[in-house]
Every structure is written in C-alpha cells, then in structure tokens.
Amino acid sequence: SYADATRVLARLEGVPESDIEPLVAAKYNHLVCAQVYGSEGNQEKDDQMDELLMTFPHMSIVTAHFEDEDESTIPEHGIARPEGVRWYMTHRRAAFDARGAPIGIVSSHRIRLPGHAIVGEGKPENQNLGMALATGMYVQTIDMNQDAHLAEALKLRNVLAQFVGNTRLVGFPEQMITDRSGSV
C-alpha cells in the first residue's frame, strides 16, 4: 500500500523509527466508499466491513443508502404527506475506548442526498460522495479491481514532485481487470 511505501521511504531517508507511524497516520486516511454496506440482504458483507473497521483504526466507510419514509409533515401546514424513499450518505468508523480497544461502529456524518445516489455506473459516484470527507493535501482514488502494487506507490512521490506551484488535480492511468474482458 502507499502507507507501506511511505514507511520504506522514511527509513531510507533516516527518519527515526518512533516518528514513522505518526508521519504515516498524518498523511493517510483510508476512506472506503462502498455500495453494499448497510443494504438489506448483505448482513455478511456488513459484518466483514465492520471487522475491517475494528482492525484498521485509520479506516472509515462512506456509503449511500436509502430509507423508506412513509410520510412526513409539511411544517407550514402541519399536514402529513407521503414522502417515499430518501437517499443518505453516511460516514461510519470504529470507536475505541481510552485503552484503544474497539467498542463498536459509530456514524459520524449523515447527509441527505438530493436523489438516487447510484447514477450511471455507480462506482464514480461513490468516490464523489467520499470526497466530501477526504482529508489531507493529496487524495488518491483506487478502484477495488485496480492493482495497487508497491512499485506504483513508490513512483507517486516522484511523479508529484514534478508538479510545481498550486496543482489541484493530477490523473494517472489505471490498469482495469474485469472477469468478462480481462485486462482493459
């Protein structure tokens, strides 16, 4: 992973071992944008995602999900009217006690979306939702079907060093592998 690449580079540059993990924690926030988390019928996958959150404390999950709201009240008139389905973006992360032991999953943000969250292909929209909660100077999006090799991570620092000034968006090609088409 890119965090591993940062550890390797820090050691090569002589950064004291006690300073490496705080450096990595400050540089990386792993944000997973998942379509399946919190959906009905996916309890096994939800449990697996919860286990990941508890295992990796710097990871969090952003997901779009719907809630069926049968009726709501119009504030001006006090009249109940059918509202239907509303879509929300929710940010979840593991909560820890004072000793650092995991105690459960908490929802830190819940934002109502203007409409259906999965438009078009769905994957790019998940990443767009996650951008609202991404922190740090650089953001890198990686598809789950994209190979993330250590060698590619080592290149990132050198590539970013080529941009001077106030660069806002940098794109890199990705290798996509699908079960139907093979390598695209």
CSV table of N, CA and C in Angstrom, one decimal, residues 27 134-139:
chain,number,residue,atom,x,y,z
A,27,LYS,N,-0.4,11.4,7.1
A,27,LYS,CA,-0.5,11.5,5.6
A,27,LYS,C,-1.7,10.7,5.0
A,134,ALA,N,-12.9,13.3,2.6
A,134,ALA,CA,-11.5,13.1,2.5
A,134,ALA,C,-10.7,14.2,3.1
A,135,THR,N,-9.6,13.9,3.7
A,135,THR,CA,-8.7,14.9,4.3
A,135,THR,C,-7.3,14.7,3.8
A,136,GLY,N,-6.5,15.8,4.0
A,136,GLY,CA,-5.2,15.7,3.6
A,136,GLY,C,-4.9,16.5,2.4
A,137,MET,N,-3.6,16.7,2.1
A,137,MET,CA,-3.2,17.5,0.9
A,137,MET,C,-3.4,16.8,-0.4
A,138,TYR,N,-3.3,15.5,-0.4
A,138,TYR,CA,-3.4,14.7,-1.7
A,138,TYR,C,-4.5,13.7,-1.5
A,139,VAL,N,-5.3,13.4,-2.5
A,139,VAL,CA,-6.3,12.4,-2.5
A,139,VAL,C,-6.0,11.5,-3.6
